[in-house]
Amino acid sequence: GAVVSQHPSWVICKSGTSVKIECRSLDFQATTMFWYRQFPKQSLMLMATSNEGSKATYEQGVEKDKFLINHASLTLSTLTVTSAHPEDSSFYICSAKPTGGVGETQYFGPGTRLLVL
Amino acid sequence: AQKVTQAQTEISVVEKEDVTLDCVYETRDTTYYLFWYKQPPSGELVFLIRRNSFDEQNEISGRYSWNFQKSTSSFNFTITASQVVDSAVYFCALSEANAGGTSYGKLTFGQGTILTVHP
């Protein structure tokens, strides 16, 4: 089956630093990827839609200058949390839609846990 | 706007009991997709089922079954003869689709139901 990886799986950083999270589709191409955030014991909330070769589309309330998304290739999207603060500590999950595949199919990565001290 | 409601925050059962997880959704679209995902403690989402709005046929997969009723905007999930390994958080989700029936891919998740199955 289709596999999506995320790197790193865990990251601990100091407040004020920037953290980059990678989302890769390993065996398929993905024109569109999605980034979700999940706080402890809460649901997943869509942050943004990442489209290869164009600007990401952010959901209402998500600061695009803080959460930089770059979808540089058909297999890689990155999320950079700039000047991270403790309130950004969360579980970040990406998903990828196969290019040319059945529209409703998407595959989730294993997630990245971010802890900002 | 879309909305998914899972009214049961937590459910606790004893092994071998049947358990039903409720999901009610709201959408203005006539074409949409409904999903159920399982999230074990590791955090990785496990896809369970996808159903489009035109297919109201109920589905059974082993101990799992799903009841989709458009008249009540519900998509309930039943686990028969529950097992300890079923303990996880279960999410119901909704995705709108375009006129051609293709999902936009953006998922709206319910709040999740924590299922604990005791031995």
mmCIF file of C-alpha atoms in Angstrom:
data_model
loop_
_atom_site.group_PDB
_atom_site.id
_atom_site.type_symbol
_atom_site.label_atom_id
_atom_site.label_comp_id
_atom_site.label_asym_id
_atom_site.label_seq_id
_atom_site.Cartn_x
_atom_site.Cartn_y
_atom_site.Cartn_z
ATOM 1 C CA GLY A 1 0.000 0.000 0.000
ATOM 2 C CA ALA A 2 0.886 3.649 -0.286
ATOM 3 C CA VAL A 3 3.243 4.906 2.396
ATOM 4 C CA VAL A 4 3.707 8.395 3.765
ATOM 5 C CA SER A 5 6.619 9.147 6.050
ATOM 6 C CA GLN A 6 7.266 12.054 8.365
ATOM 7 C CA HIS A 7 10.557 13.216 9.738
ATOM 8 C CA PRO A 8 11.346 13.696 12.511
ATOM 9 C CA SER A 9 8.913 11.613 14.510
ATOM 10 C CA TRP A 10 9.836 13.482 17.685
ATOM 11 C CA VAL A 11 11.382 16.885 18.181
ATOM 12 C CA ILE A 12 12.137 18.906 21.285
ATOM 13 C CA CYS A 13 13.292 22.459 20.838
ATOM 14 C CA LYS A 14 13.803 25.659 22.765
ATOM 15 C CA SER A 15 11.349 28.493 22.559
ATOM 16 C CA GLY A 16 12.187 30.884 19.744
ATOM 17 C CA THR A 17 13.775 28.360 17.437
ATOM 18 C CA SER A 18 12.365 27.133 14.136
ATOM 19 C CA VAL A 19 11.515 23.529 13.420
ATOM 20 C CA LYS A 20 11.090 21.892 10.038
ATOM 21 C CA ILE A 21 8.905 18.814 9.576
ATOM 22 C CA GLU A 22 9.050 16.785 6.389
ATOM 23 C CA CYS A 23 6.233 14.798 4.829
ATOM 24 C CA ARG A 24 7.146 12.379 2.046
ATOM 25 C CA SER A 25 5.091 10.115 -0.151
ATOM 26 C CA LEU A 26 7.380 7.146 -0.623
ATOM 27 C CA ASP A 27 5.834 5.204 -3.458
ATOM 28 C CA PHE A 28 3.509 7.623 -5.172
ATOM 29 C CA GLN A 29 3.346 11.205 -6.323
ATOM 30 C CA ALA A 30 1.163 13.676 -4.474
ATOM 31 C CA THR A 31 0.188 16.988 -5.976
ATOM 32 C CA THR A 32 -1.775 17.785 -2.845
ATOM 33 C CA MET A 33 -0.838 17.219 0.770
ATOM 34 C CA PHE A 34 -2.582 18.301 3.930
ATOM 35 C CA TRP A 35 -1.244 19.347 7.308
ATOM 36 C CA TYR A 36 -3.215 18.692 10.480
ATOM 37 C CA ARG A 37 -2.545 19.553 14.095
ATOM 38 C CA GLN A 38 -3.763 17.617 17.086
ATOM 39 C CA PHE A 39 -3.498 18.873 20.661
ATOM 40 C CA PRO A 40 -3.560 16.300 23.463
ATOM 41 C CA LYS A 41 -6.914 14.599 23.822
ATOM 42 C CA GLN A 42 -8.372 16.677 21.045
ATOM 43 C CA SER A 43 -9.366 16.149 17.457
ATOM 44 C CA LEU A 44 -7.375 16.753 14.320
ATOM 45 C CA MET A 45 -7.696 20.206 12.867
ATOM 46 C CA LEU A 46 -6.748 20.995 9.300
ATOM 47 C CA MET A 47 -4.093 23.686 9.167
ATOM 48 C CA ALA A 48 -3.428 24.017 5.475
ATOM 49 C CA THR A 49 -3.556 22.443 2.046
ATOM 50 C CA SER A 50 -0.210 22.153 0.336
ATOM 51 C CA ASN A 51 -0.111 22.139 -3.450
ATOM 52 C CA GLU A 52 2.985 21.302 -5.451
ATOM 53 C CA GLY A 53 4.378 24.335 -7.206
ATOM 54 C CA SER A 54 1.998 26.846 -5.690
ATOM 55 C CA LYS A 55 1.269 28.596 -2.433
ATOM 56 C CA ALA A 56 -0.385 26.714 0.349
ATOM 57 C CA THR A 57 -3.952 27.447 1.322
ATOM 58 C CA TYR A 58 -4.331 28.084 5.036
ATOM 59 C CA GLU A 59 -7.410 27.500 7.131
ATOM 60 C CA GLN A 60 -8.945 30.375 8.988
ATOM 61 C CA GLY A 61 -7.037 31.239 12.124
ATOM 62 C CA VAL A 62 -3.764 29.631 11.059
ATOM 63 C CA GLU A 63 -0.891 32.108 10.793
ATOM 64 C CA LYS A 64 0.791 31.556 7.450
ATOM 65 C CA ASP A 65 3.879 33.499 8.494
ATOM 66 C CA LYS A 66 4.320 31.236 11.465
ATOM 67 C CA PHE A 67 3.626 27.945 9.754
ATOM 68 C CA LEU A 68 5.545 28.018 6.500
ATOM 69 C CA ILE A 69 4.659 25.325 4.010
ATOM 70 C CA ASN A 70 6.739 24.415 1.006
ATOM 71 C CA HIS A 71 5.659 21.749 -1.461
ATOM 72 C CA ALA A 72 8.761 21.694 -3.618
ATOM 73 C CA SER A 73 8.260 18.365 -5.342
ATOM 74 C CA LEU A 74 5.570 15.800 -6.000
ATOM 75 C CA THR A 75 6.781 13.692 -3.108
ATOM 76 C CA LEU A 76 7.765 16.219 -0.454
ATOM 77 C CA SER A 77 6.015 18.880 1.564
ATOM 78 C CA THR A 78 7.617 20.636 4.508
ATOM 79 C CA LEU A 79 6.078 22.488 7.417
ATOM 80 C CA THR A 80 8.310 24.934 9.259
ATOM 81 C CA VAL A 81 7.171 26.213 12.618
ATOM 82 C CA THR A 82 8.960 29.535 12.938
ATOM 83 C CA SER A 83 9.886 31.005 16.301
ATOM 84 C CA ALA A 84 8.202 28.144 18.074
ATOM 85 C CA HIS A 85 6.637 28.737 21.480
ATOM 86 C CA PRO A 86 5.300 26.283 24.070
ATOM 87 C CA GLU A 87 1.757 26.721 22.775
ATOM 88 C CA ASP A 88 2.904 25.276 19.438
ATOM 89 C CA SER A 89 3.633 21.976 21.142
ATOM 90 C CA SER A 90 1.370 19.515 19.411
ATOM 91 C CA PHE A 91 1.137 16.434 17.218
ATOM 92 C CA TYR A 92 1.479 17.361 13.557
ATOM 93 C CA ILE A 93 0.136 14.922 10.961
ATOM 94 C CA CYS A 94 0.332 15.148 7.207
ATOM 95 C CA SER A 95 -1.644 13.333 4.562
ATOM 96 C CA ALA A 96 -1.095 12.959 0.836
ATOM 97 C CA LYS A 97 -3.480 12.539 -2.081
ATOM 98 C CA PRO A 98 -2.070 10.471 -4.942
ATOM 99 C CA THR A 99 -1.858 12.423 -8.175
ATOM 100 C CA GLY A 100 -4.367 11.069 -10.645
ATOM 101 C CA GLY A 101 -5.705 8.636 -8.111
ATOM 102 C CA VAL A 102 -9.223 8.204 -6.832
ATOM 103 C CA GLY A 103 -10.171 11.613 -5.477
ATOM 104 C CA GLU A 104 -11.204 10.620 -2.025
ATOM 105 C CA THR A 105 -8.150 8.519 -1.251
ATOM 106 C CA GLN A 106 -5.465 9.993 0.932
ATOM 107 C CA TYR A 107 -2.791 8.477 3.079
ATOM 108 C CA PHE A 108 -1.680 9.695 6.466
ATOM 109 C CA GLY A 109 1.826 9.927 7.814
ATOM 110 C CA PRO A 110 2.712 8.628 11.280
ATOM 111 C CA GLY A 111 2.837 12.119 12.751
ATOM 112 C CA THR A 112 5.474 14.310 14.387
ATOM 113 C CA ARG A 113 5.350 15.196 18.071
ATOM 114 C CA LEU A 114 6.708 18.664 18.767
ATOM 115 C CA LEU A 115 7.572 19.810 22.269
ATOM 116 C CA VAL A 116 8.684 23.382 22.702
ATOM 117 C CA LEU A 117 10.377 24.147 26.009
ATOM 118 C CA ALA B 1 -19.895 24.707 6.858
ATOM 119 C CA GLN B 2 -19.278 21.102 7.655
ATOM 120 C CA LYS B 3 -19.541 19.660 11.108
ATOM 121 C CA VAL B 4 -19.068 16.215 12.581
ATOM 122 C CA THR B 5 -20.312 15.374 16.041
ATOM 123 C CA GLN B 6 -19.328 12.354 18.069
ATOM 124 C CA ALA B 7 -21.396 12.755 21.179
ATOM 125 C CA GLN B 8 -19.697 9.970 23.115
ATOM 126 C CA THR B 9 -16.426 11.246 24.537
ATOM 127 C CA GLU B 10 -15.481 8.002 26.227
ATOM 128 C CA ILE B 11 -16.879 4.491 26.218
ATOM 129 C CA SER B 12 -15.761 1.672 28.444
ATOM 130 C CA VAL B 13 -16.795 -1.923 27.829
ATOM 131 C CA VAL B 14 -15.763 -5.373 28.866
ATOM 132 C CA GLU B 15 -14.256 -7.698 26.312
ATOM 133 C CA LYS B 16 -16.772 -9.513 24.085
ATOM 134 C CA GLU B 17 -19.382 -6.819 24.496
ATOM 135 C CA ASP B 18 -20.730 -5.122 21.398
ATOM 136 C CA VAL B 19 -20.235 -1.374 21.205
ATOM 137 C CA THR B 20 -21.610 1.290 18.884
ATOM 138 C CA LEU B 21 -19.885 4.593 18.254
ATOM 139 C CA ASP B 22 -22.176 7.349 17.087
ATOM 140 C CA CYS B 23 -21.437 9.925 14.407
ATOM 141 C CA VAL B 24 -23.716 12.699 13.202
ATOM 142 C CA TYR B 25 -22.683 15.076 10.472
ATOM 143 C CA GLU B 26 -23.784 18.331 8.885
ATOM 144 C CA THR B 27 -23.097 19.459 5.345
ATOM 145 C CA ARG B 28 -24.872 21.474 2.692
ATOM 146 C CA ASP B 29 -23.430 19.392 -0.097
ATOM 147 C CA THR B 30 -25.240 16.528 -1.758
ATOM 148 C CA THR B 31 -21.977 14.806 -2.637
ATOM 149 C CA TYR B 32 -19.623 14.001 0.189
ATOM 150 C CA TYR B 33 -17.583 11.242 1.762
ATOM 151 C CA LEU B 34 -17.637 9.856 5.267
ATOM 152 C CA PHE B 35 -14.771 8.099 6.977
ATOM 153 C CA TRP B 36 -13.885 6.296 10.156
ATOM 154 C CA TYR B 37 -10.331 6.220 11.467
ATOM 155 C CA LYS B 38 -8.770 4.470 14.434
ATOM 156 C CA GLN B 39 -5.969 6.144 16.357
ATOM 157 C CA PRO B 40 -4.098 3.815 18.711
ATOM 158 C CA PRO B 41 -1.752 5.205 21.400
ATOM 159 C CA SER B 42 1.075 5.390 18.851
ATOM 160 C CA GLY B 43 -0.833 8.215 17.189
ATOM 161 C CA GLU B 44 -0.846 6.944 13.638
ATOM 162 C CA LEU B 45 -4.254 7.081 11.993
ATOM 163 C CA VAL B 46 -5.584 3.778 10.725
ATOM 164 C CA PHE B 47 -8.129 4.000 7.932
ATOM 165 C CA LEU B 48 -11.208 1.855 8.557
ATOM 166 C CA ILE B 49 -13.823 2.780 5.992
ATOM 167 C CA ARG B 50 -14.872 5.325 3.393
ATOM 168 C CA ARG B 51 -18.442 5.762 2.228
ATOM 169 C CA ASN B 52 -19.807 8.180 -0.362
ATOM 170 C CA SER B 53 -23.094 9.960 0.048
ATOM 171 C CA PHE B 54 -24.819 8.005 -2.687
ATOM 172 C CA ASP B 55 -24.139 4.633 -1.182
ATOM 173 C CA GLU B 56 -26.326 3.983 1.819
ATOM 174 C CA GLN B 57 -25.703 0.291 1.857
ATOM 175 C CA ASN B 58 -24.496 -0.861 5.233
ATOM 176 C CA GLU B 59 -21.154 -2.578 5.346
ATOM 177 C CA ILE B 60 -19.687 -5.349 7.411
ATOM 178 C CA SER B 61 -16.022 -6.184 7.672
ATOM 179 C CA GLY B 62 -15.278 -8.914 10.146
ATOM 180 C CA ARG B 63 -16.273 -7.644 13.587
ATOM 181 C CA TYR B 64 -16.825 -4.136 12.258
ATOM 182 C CA SER B 65 -20.021 -2.835 10.745
ATOM 183 C CA TRP B 66 -21.241 0.578 9.686
ATOM 184 C CA ASN B 67 -24.745 1.957 9.469
ATOM 185 C CA PHE B 68 -25.168 4.970 7.172
ATOM 186 C CA GLN B 69 -28.486 6.767 7.291
ATOM 187 C CA LYS B 70 -28.804 9.942 5.257
ATOM 188 C CA SER B 71 -32.260 10.645 6.680
ATOM 189 C CA THR B 72 -30.715 11.215 10.105
ATOM 190 C CA SER B 73 -27.263 12.299 8.869
ATOM 191 C CA SER B 74 -25.657 9.538 10.838
ATOM 192 C CA PHE B 75 -22.831 7.138 10.165
ATOM 193 C CA ASN B 76 -22.530 4.854 13.167
ATOM 194 C CA PHE B 77 -19.846 2.252 13.753
ATOM 195 C CA THR B 78 -20.367 -0.998 15.626
ATOM 196 C CA ILE B 79 -17.724 -3.348 16.922
ATOM 197 C CA THR B 80 -19.048 -6.792 17.662
ATOM 198 C CA ALA B 81 -17.441 -8.937 20.340
ATOM 199 C CA SER B 82 -14.958 -6.228 21.288
ATOM 200 C CA GLN B 83 -11.373 -7.089 22.113
ATOM 201 C CA VAL B 84 -8.715 -5.348 24.171
ATOM 202 C CA VAL B 85 -6.857 -4.505 20.952
ATOM 203 C CA ASP B 86 -9.830 -2.396 19.891
ATOM 204 C CA SER B 87 -8.953 0.115 22.606
ATOM 205 C CA ALA B 88 -8.140 3.371 20.810
ATOM 206 C CA VAL B 89 -9.575 6.732 19.851
ATOM 207 C CA TYR B 90 -11.991 6.515 16.945
ATOM 208 C CA PHE B 91 -12.656 9.449 14.659
ATOM 209 C CA CYS B 92 -15.465 10.007 12.225
ATOM 210 C CA ALA B 93 -14.662 12.439 9.418
ATOM 211 C CA LEU B 94 -16.359 14.166 6.507
ATOM 212 C CA SER B 95 -15.018 15.377 3.196
ATOM 213 C CA GLU B 96 -16.944 17.448 0.716
ATOM 214 C CA ALA B 97 -16.721 16.698 -2.994
ATOM 215 C CA ASN B 98 -17.030 18.624 -6.229
ATOM 216 C CA ALA B 99 -19.808 18.218 -8.766
ATOM 217 C CA GLY B 100 -17.907 15.397 -10.389
ATOM 218 C CA GLY B 101 -17.890 13.451 -7.172
ATOM 219 C CA THR B 102 -14.209 13.883 -6.427
ATOM 220 C CA SER B 103 -13.342 14.657 -2.847
ATOM 221 C CA TYR B 104 -11.477 17.860 -2.185
ATOM 222 C CA GLY B 105 -9.560 15.877 0.368
ATOM 223 C CA LYS B 106 -9.965 18.269 3.266
ATOM 224 C CA LEU B 107 -11.273 16.313 6.195
ATOM 225 C CA THR B 108 -13.404 17.631 9.008
ATOM 226 C CA PHE B 109 -12.994 15.369 11.996
ATOM 227 C CA GLY B 110 -15.323 14.748 14.883
ATOM 228 C CA GLN B 111 -14.083 15.133 18.429
ATOM 229 C CA GLY B 112 -13.252 11.467 18.689
ATOM 230 C CA THR B 113 -14.475 8.724 21.004
ATOM 231 C CA ILE B 114 -12.063 7.057 23.380
ATOM 232 C CA LEU B 115 -12.900 3.376 23.519
ATOM 233 C CA THR B 116 -11.484 1.301 26.330
ATOM 234 C CA VAL B 117 -12.045 -2.434 26.266
ATOM 235 C CA HIS B 118 -11.299 -4.151 29.560
ATOM 236 C CA PRO B 119 -10.286 -7.800 29.742
#
